[in-house]
Amino acid sequence: MSLPFSDKDSINTAIHSNPLPRSYNTAAEVEQEICNIAIHKAERTWYGQCLNGFMAGVFVALIGTFAYTAGGGLDPAFTAAYPSIQKIIYGACFSSALLFIIIFGGDLFTGNSMIMFVGVIHRKVTILQLAWNWFLIFFSNLAGALLATYLFAYLTDQFAAEPWLSWVVHNAEHKISYSFGVAFLKAIPANAFVCFGVYLGLTARDITGKFICFWWPVFAFAVCGFEHSIANMFYIPVGMLYGAHVTVADFIVKNLIPVVLGNIVGGAVVVGLTAYGLNPKHD
């Protein structure tokens, strides 16, 4: 039986006057939230910034240990025949790092390359605040990653047996084999993916949505083998500790410097500046 016209009208009025709550944030809302986060990061004390950076470095090393343990334990013959399987296992495990860092608390230099830059172009933070934040977070990321790598991946003999041993050594040596240009180029999409994860995570209003948004972009960069400077603070040192023919100078000059520069471009320009340009309504 059809409803009387008056009842239909009442139902339509109720639906339109009480729409379902929106489960996501718009691009303009996300951009404003990034500015708020940039202001919050800039106003932290130096030791607060260092603690957040240190914990992020620890998380990267712990999740890196998890990913290497899961992905590096496959039979070498199987890996040679089906190389994508190892990449998928490793990437699926490592991609949980961003969730730990953002939900528990921590700052990545790579994520801040986008967040602080957006704050600068919106004139919410200064260039000096950006530089100070990047400096503190980068070196506290390094301290946390190196300490956790030494304590939990090396002193525990986590990768002392084969096939893990050969894998961690090979990966460290492979990462310093790139030319400056190749390392730089591989670093741009790596941090673009990470910052897309941060950006997309801010669009979600529930923890499930955030997990999906954080997980997929990092999974993509890890499977592709792109270069992430903070991740490399675990991957190269752990190989060095287990005997890789890599010096500290190799680590810094052949990998860290070009990768940091590429990561900045990927985060600040590819994601931060592009998002700013796509959202024309600026204060």
PDB file of C-alpha atoms in Angstrom, residues 40-239:
ATOM      1  CA  HIS A  40      51.551  21.752  17.449  1.00  0.00           C
ATOM      2  CA  LYS A  41      54.842  20.228  16.356  1.00  0.00           C
ATOM      3  CA  ALA A  42      56.526  23.638  16.165  1.00  0.00           C
ATOM      4  CA  GLU A  43      55.356  24.578  19.684  1.00  0.00           C
ATOM      5  CA  ARG A  44      56.742  21.444  21.341  1.00  0.00           C
ATOM      6  CA  THR A  45      59.821  21.738  23.499  1.00  0.00           C
ATOM      7  CA  TRP A  46      63.070  20.481  21.985  1.00  0.00           C
ATOM      8  CA  TYR A  47      63.081  17.442  24.262  1.00  0.00           C
ATOM      9  CA  GLY A  48      59.433  16.717  23.408  1.00  0.00           C
ATOM     10  CA  GLN A  49      60.316  16.709  19.733  1.00  0.00           C
ATOM     11  CA  CYS A  50      63.327  14.488  20.384  1.00  0.00           C
ATOM     12  CA  LEU A  51      61.269  11.976  22.369  1.00  0.00           C
ATOM     13  CA  ASN A  52      58.688  11.738  19.596  1.00  0.00           C
ATOM     14  CA  GLY A  53      61.441  11.328  16.994  1.00  0.00           C
ATOM     15  CA  PHE A  54      63.271   8.746  19.093  1.00  0.00           C
ATOM     16  CA  MET A  55      60.157   6.600  19.531  1.00  0.00           C
ATOM     17  CA  ALA A  56      59.443   6.715  15.799  1.00  0.00           C
ATOM     18  CA  GLY A  57      62.973   5.474  15.116  1.00  0.00           C
ATOM     19  CA  VAL A  58      62.482   2.653  17.609  1.00  0.00           C
ATOM     20  CA  PHE A  59      59.215   1.632  15.949  1.00  0.00           C
ATOM     21  CA  VAL A  60      60.827   1.613  12.503  1.00  0.00           C
ATOM     22  CA  ALA A  61      63.605  -0.689  13.723  1.00  0.00           C
ATOM     23  CA  LEU A  62      61.228  -3.025  15.561  1.00  0.00           C
ATOM     24  CA  ILE A  63      58.812  -3.309  12.644  1.00  0.00           C
ATOM     25  CA  GLY A  64      61.788  -3.608  10.291  1.00  0.00           C
ATOM     26  CA  THR A  65      63.012  -6.550  12.374  1.00  0.00           C
ATOM     27  CA  PHE A  66      59.555  -8.095  12.108  1.00  0.00           C
ATOM     28  CA  ALA A  67      59.444  -7.574   8.328  1.00  0.00           C
ATOM     29  CA  TYR A  68      62.953  -8.935   7.785  1.00  0.00           C
ATOM     30  CA  THR A  69      62.218 -11.975   9.948  1.00  0.00           C
ATOM     31  CA  ALA A  70      59.042 -12.747   8.005  1.00  0.00           C
ATOM     32  CA  GLY A  71      60.309 -11.954   4.511  1.00  0.00           C
ATOM     33  CA  GLY A  72      63.914 -13.083   4.823  1.00  0.00           C
ATOM     34  CA  GLY A  73      63.194 -16.601   6.030  1.00  0.00           C
ATOM     35  CA  LEU A  74      62.035 -17.995   2.698  1.00  0.00           C
ATOM     36  CA  ASP A  75      64.070 -20.629   0.895  1.00  0.00           C
ATOM     37  CA  PRO A  76      66.430 -18.828  -1.531  1.00  0.00           C
ATOM     38  CA  ALA A  77      65.445 -21.130  -4.390  1.00  0.00           C
ATOM     39  CA  PHE A  78      61.771 -20.340  -3.844  1.00  0.00           C
ATOM     40  CA  THR A  79      62.544 -16.614  -3.666  1.00  0.00           C
ATOM     41  CA  ALA A  80      64.533 -16.809  -6.897  1.00  0.00           C
ATOM     42  CA  ALA A  81      61.602 -18.488  -8.635  1.00  0.00           C
ATOM     43  CA  TYR A  82      58.905 -16.281  -7.137  1.00  0.00           C
ATOM     44  CA  PRO A  83      60.556 -13.007  -6.038  1.00  0.00           C
ATOM     45  CA  SER A  84      57.286 -11.116  -5.655  1.00  0.00           C
ATOM     46  CA  ILE A  85      56.173 -13.397  -2.803  1.00  0.00           C
ATOM     47  CA  GLN A  86      59.027 -12.242  -0.597  1.00  0.00           C
ATOM     48  CA  LYS A  87      58.364  -8.600  -1.462  1.00  0.00           C
ATOM     49  CA  ILE A  88      54.676  -8.960  -0.613  1.00  0.00           C
ATOM     50  CA  ILE A  89      55.333 -10.655   2.742  1.00  0.00           C
ATOM     51  CA  TYR A  90      57.982  -8.113   3.685  1.00  0.00           C
ATOM     52  CA  GLY A  91      55.893  -5.155   2.524  1.00  0.00           C
ATOM     53  CA  ALA A  92      52.743  -6.362   4.282  1.00  0.00           C
ATOM     54  CA  CYS A  93      54.644  -6.591   7.563  1.00  0.00           C
ATOM     55  CA  PHE A  94      56.589  -3.336   7.291  1.00  0.00           C
ATOM     56  CA  SER A  95      53.543  -1.261   6.355  1.00  0.00           C
ATOM     57  CA  SER A  96      52.231  -1.509   9.930  1.00  0.00           C
ATOM     58  CA  ALA A  97      55.020   0.840  11.079  1.00  0.00           C
ATOM     59  CA  LEU A  98      53.108   4.016  10.205  1.00  0.00           C
ATOM     60  CA  LEU A  99      50.101   2.867  12.221  1.00  0.00           C
ATOM     61  CA  PHE A 100      52.253   2.322  15.323  1.00  0.00           C
ATOM     62  CA  ILE A 101      53.952   5.692  14.961  1.00  0.00           C
ATOM     63  CA  ILE A 102      50.879   7.856  14.384  1.00  0.00           C
ATOM     64  CA  ILE A 103      48.423   6.121  16.726  1.00  0.00           C
ATOM     65  CA  PHE A 104      50.826   5.528  19.636  1.00  0.00           C
ATOM     66  CA  GLY A 105      52.814   8.696  19.137  1.00  0.00           C
ATOM     67  CA  GLY A 106      55.977   9.576  17.266  1.00  0.00           C
ATOM     68  CA  ASP A 107      57.373  11.829  14.569  1.00  0.00           C
ATOM     69  CA  LEU A 108      59.048  10.752  11.352  1.00  0.00           C
ATOM     70  CA  PHE A 109      61.350  13.161   9.557  1.00  0.00           C
ATOM     71  CA  THR A 110      59.815  11.970   6.304  1.00  0.00           C
ATOM     72  CA  GLY A 111      56.240  12.675   7.364  1.00  0.00           C
ATOM     73  CA  ASN A 112      57.267  16.036   8.808  1.00  0.00           C
ATOM     74  CA  SER A 113      58.791  16.996   5.470  1.00  0.00           C
ATOM     75  CA  MET A 114      55.218  17.282   4.234  1.00  0.00           C
ATOM     76  CA  ILE A 115      53.487  18.512   7.387  1.00  0.00           C
ATOM     77  CA  MET A 116      55.912  21.307   8.286  1.00  0.00           C
ATOM     78  CA  PHE A 117      56.194  22.437   4.660  1.00  0.00           C
ATOM     79  CA  VAL A 118      52.413  22.765   4.416  1.00  0.00           C
ATOM     80  CA  GLY A 119      52.531  24.798   7.626  1.00  0.00           C
ATOM     81  CA  VAL A 120      55.114  27.097   6.063  1.00  0.00           C
ATOM     82  CA  ILE A 121      53.256  27.719   2.820  1.00  0.00           C
ATOM     83  CA  HIS A 122      50.127  28.484   4.850  1.00  0.00           C
ATOM     84  CA  ARG A 123      52.229  30.843   6.999  1.00  0.00           C
ATOM     85  CA  LYS A 124      51.340  28.970  10.174  1.00  0.00           C
ATOM     86  CA  VAL A 125      54.955  28.115  11.029  1.00  0.00           C
ATOM     87  CA  THR A 126      58.240  29.751  10.047  1.00  0.00           C
ATOM     88  CA  ILE A 127      61.128  28.439   7.975  1.00  0.00           C
ATOM     89  CA  LEU A 128      63.241  28.471  11.152  1.00  0.00           C
ATOM     90  CA  GLN A 129      60.691  26.323  12.985  1.00  0.00           C
ATOM     91  CA  LEU A 130      60.622  23.923  10.029  1.00  0.00           C
ATOM     92  CA  ALA A 131      64.428  23.652   9.970  1.00  0.00           C
ATOM     93  CA  TRP A 132      64.647  23.147  13.756  1.00  0.00           C
ATOM     94  CA  ASN A 133      61.962  20.457  13.665  1.00  0.00           C
ATOM     95  CA  TRP A 134      63.545  18.633  10.748  1.00  0.00           C
ATOM     96  CA  PHE A 135      66.961  18.717  12.455  1.00  0.00           C
ATOM     97  CA  LEU A 136      65.712  17.401  15.809  1.00  0.00           C
ATOM     98  CA  ILE A 137      63.444  14.745  14.357  1.00  0.00           C
ATOM     99  CA  PHE A 138      65.990  13.450  11.860  1.00  0.00           C
ATOM    100  CA  PHE A 139      68.726  12.868  14.418  1.00  0.00           C
ATOM    101  CA  SER A 140      66.346  11.527  17.073  1.00  0.00           C
ATOM    102  CA  ASN A 141      64.933   9.110  14.451  1.00  0.00           C
ATOM    103  CA  LEU A 142      68.520   8.026  13.806  1.00  0.00           C
ATOM    104  CA  ALA A 143      69.275   7.549  17.513  1.00  0.00           C
ATOM    105  CA  GLY A 144      66.131   5.502  18.121  1.00  0.00           C
ATOM    106  CA  ALA A 145      66.614   3.327  15.053  1.00  0.00           C
ATOM    107  CA  LEU A 146      70.289   2.616  15.745  1.00  0.00           C
ATOM    108  CA  LEU A 147      69.743   1.768  19.408  1.00  0.00           C
ATOM    109  CA  ALA A 148      66.798  -0.550  18.737  1.00  0.00           C
ATOM    110  CA  THR A 149      68.662  -2.190  15.849  1.00  0.00           C
ATOM    111  CA  TYR A 150      71.693  -2.897  18.023  1.00  0.00           C
ATOM    112  CA  LEU A 151      69.727  -4.146  21.051  1.00  0.00           C
ATOM    113  CA  PHE A 152      66.958  -6.149  19.427  1.00  0.00           C
ATOM    114  CA  ALA A 153      68.186  -7.154  15.970  1.00  0.00           C
ATOM    115  CA  TYR A 154      71.895  -7.700  16.614  1.00  0.00           C
ATOM    116  CA  LEU A 155      72.533  -8.628  20.270  1.00  0.00           C
ATOM    117  CA  THR A 156      69.683 -11.136  20.027  1.00  0.00           C
ATOM    118  CA  ASP A 157      71.305 -12.867  16.991  1.00  0.00           C
ATOM    119  CA  GLN A 158      67.988 -12.391  15.221  1.00  0.00           C
ATOM    120  CA  PHE A 159      69.569 -12.736  11.767  1.00  0.00           C
ATOM    121  CA  ALA A 160      72.659 -14.791  12.589  1.00  0.00           C
ATOM    122  CA  ALA A 161      71.370 -17.926  10.842  1.00  0.00           C
ATOM    123  CA  GLU A 162      70.755 -18.508   7.145  1.00  0.00           C
ATOM    124  CA  PRO A 163      68.901 -17.540   5.047  1.00  0.00           C
ATOM    125  CA  TRP A 164      68.404 -14.325   7.028  1.00  0.00           C
ATOM    126  CA  LEU A 165      72.109 -13.580   7.354  1.00  0.00           C
ATOM    127  CA  SER A 166      72.797 -13.505   3.626  1.00  0.00           C
ATOM    128  CA  TRP A 167      69.654 -11.489   3.003  1.00  0.00           C
ATOM    129  CA  VAL A 168      70.336  -8.646   5.459  1.00  0.00           C
ATOM    130  CA  VAL A 169      73.958  -8.427   4.289  1.00  0.00           C
ATOM    131  CA  HIS A 170      72.988  -8.407   0.610  1.00  0.00           C
ATOM    132  CA  ASN A 171      70.300  -5.765   1.114  1.00  0.00           C
ATOM    133  CA  ALA A 172      72.657  -3.394   2.926  1.00  0.00           C
ATOM    134  CA  GLU A 173      75.290  -3.735   0.203  1.00  0.00           C
ATOM    135  CA  HIS A 174      72.678  -3.351  -2.533  1.00  0.00           C
ATOM    136  CA  LYS A 175      71.341  -0.099  -1.074  1.00  0.00           C
ATOM    137  CA  ILE A 176      74.715   1.630  -1.395  1.00  0.00           C
ATOM    138  CA  SER A 177      75.257   0.373  -4.952  1.00  0.00           C
ATOM    139  CA  TYR A 178      72.918   2.936  -6.533  1.00  0.00           C
ATOM    140  CA  SER A 179      74.251   6.058  -8.183  1.00  0.00           C
ATOM    141  CA  PHE A 180      73.344   9.358  -6.512  1.00  0.00           C
ATOM    142  CA  GLY A 181      70.687  10.024  -9.149  1.00  0.00           C
ATOM    143  CA  VAL A 182      69.049   6.617  -8.885  1.00  0.00           C
ATOM    144  CA  ALA A 183      68.956   6.755  -5.061  1.00  0.00           C
ATOM    145  CA  PHE A 184      67.454  10.254  -5.269  1.00  0.00           C
ATOM    146  CA  LEU A 185      64.771   9.185  -7.746  1.00  0.00           C
ATOM    147  CA  LYS A 186      63.865   6.041  -5.777  1.00  0.00           C
ATOM    148  CA  ALA A 187      63.457   8.191  -2.672  1.00  0.00           C
ATOM    149  CA  ILE A 188      60.864  10.557  -4.188  1.00  0.00           C
ATOM    150  CA  PRO A 189      57.994   8.042  -4.553  1.00  0.00           C
ATOM    151  CA  ALA A 190      58.972   6.339  -1.289  1.00  0.00           C
ATOM    152  CA  ASN A 191      58.125   9.381   0.792  1.00  0.00           C
ATOM    153  CA  ALA A 192      55.307  10.421  -1.504  1.00  0.00           C
ATOM    154  CA  PHE A 193      53.629   7.112  -0.635  1.00  0.00           C
ATOM    155  CA  VAL A 194      54.310   7.600   3.092  1.00  0.00           C
ATOM    156  CA  CYS A 195      52.913  11.143   3.033  1.00  0.00           C
ATOM    157  CA  PHE A 196      49.926  10.016   0.969  1.00  0.00           C
ATOM    158  CA  GLY A 197      49.332   7.546   3.796  1.00  0.00           C
ATOM    159  CA  VAL A 198      49.465  10.344   6.374  1.00  0.00           C
ATOM    160  CA  TYR A 199      47.232  12.575   4.252  1.00  0.00           C
ATOM    161  CA  LEU A 200      44.686   9.856   3.473  1.00  0.00           C
ATOM    162  CA  GLY A 201      44.690   8.756   7.113  1.00  0.00           C
ATOM    163  CA  LEU A 202      43.551  12.238   8.095  1.00  0.00           C
ATOM    164  CA  THR A 203      40.528  11.888   5.815  1.00  0.00           C
ATOM    165  CA  ALA A 204      39.239   8.966   7.909  1.00  0.00           C
ATOM    166  CA  ARG A 205      37.364   9.585  11.146  1.00  0.00           C
ATOM    167  CA  ASP A 206      37.504   6.035  12.522  1.00  0.00           C
ATOM    168  CA  ILE A 207      40.412   3.791  13.407  1.00  0.00           C
ATOM    169  CA  THR A 208      39.566   1.165  10.778  1.00  0.00           C
ATOM    170  CA  GLY A 209      39.623   3.737   8.005  1.00  0.00           C
ATOM    171  CA  LYS A 210      42.878   5.160   9.309  1.00  0.00           C
ATOM    172  CA  PHE A 211      44.482   1.714   9.403  1.00  0.00           C
ATOM    173  CA  ILE A 212      43.552   1.046   5.768  1.00  0.00           C
ATOM    174  CA  CYS A 213      44.788   4.484   4.668  1.00  0.00           C
ATOM    175  CA  PHE A 214      48.079   4.148   6.557  1.00  0.00           C
ATOM    176  CA  TRP A 215      48.710   0.572   5.469  1.00  0.00           C
ATOM    177  CA  TRP A 216      48.228   0.551   1.689  1.00  0.00           C
ATOM    178  CA  PRO A 217      50.568   3.377   0.594  1.00  0.00           C
ATOM    179  CA  VAL A 218      53.429   2.099   2.776  1.00  0.00           C
ATOM    180  CA  PHE A 219      52.812  -1.419   1.493  1.00  0.00           C
ATOM    181  CA  ALA A 220      53.121  -0.078  -2.063  1.00  0.00           C
ATOM    182  CA  PHE A 221      56.455   1.675  -1.475  1.00  0.00           C
ATOM    183  CA  ALA A 222      57.902  -1.306   0.390  1.00  0.00           C
ATOM    184  CA  VAL A 223      56.946  -3.805  -2.313  1.00  0.00           C
ATOM    185  CA  CYS A 224      58.409  -1.537  -5.006  1.00  0.00           C
ATOM    186  CA  GLY A 225      61.709  -1.301  -3.131  1.00  0.00           C
ATOM    187  CA  PHE A 226      61.809   2.491  -3.047  1.00  0.00           C
ATOM    188  CA  GLU A 227      64.244   4.239  -0.708  1.00  0.00           C
ATOM    189  CA  HIS A 228      63.109   5.651   2.643  1.00  0.00           C
ATOM    190  CA  SER A 229      65.771   7.388   4.727  1.00  0.00           C
ATOM    191  CA  ILE A 230      64.430   6.433   8.153  1.00  0.00           C
ATOM    192  CA  ALA A 231      63.792   2.821   7.160  1.00  0.00           C
ATOM    193  CA  ASN A 232      67.375   2.712   5.884  1.00  0.00           C
ATOM    194  CA  MET A 233      68.531   3.710   9.379  1.00  0.00           C
ATOM    195  CA  PHE A 234      67.585   0.129  10.215  1.00  0.00           C
ATOM    196  CA  TYR A 235      68.213  -1.765   6.981  1.00  0.00           C
ATOM    197  CA  ILE A 236      71.756  -0.608   6.310  1.00  0.00           C
ATOM    198  CA  PRO A 237      73.097  -0.606   9.910  1.00  0.00           C
ATOM    199  CA  VAL A 238      71.691  -4.067  10.610  1.00  0.00           C
ATOM    200  CA  GLY A 239      73.529  -5.372   7.547  1.00  0.00           C
TER     201      GLY A 239
END
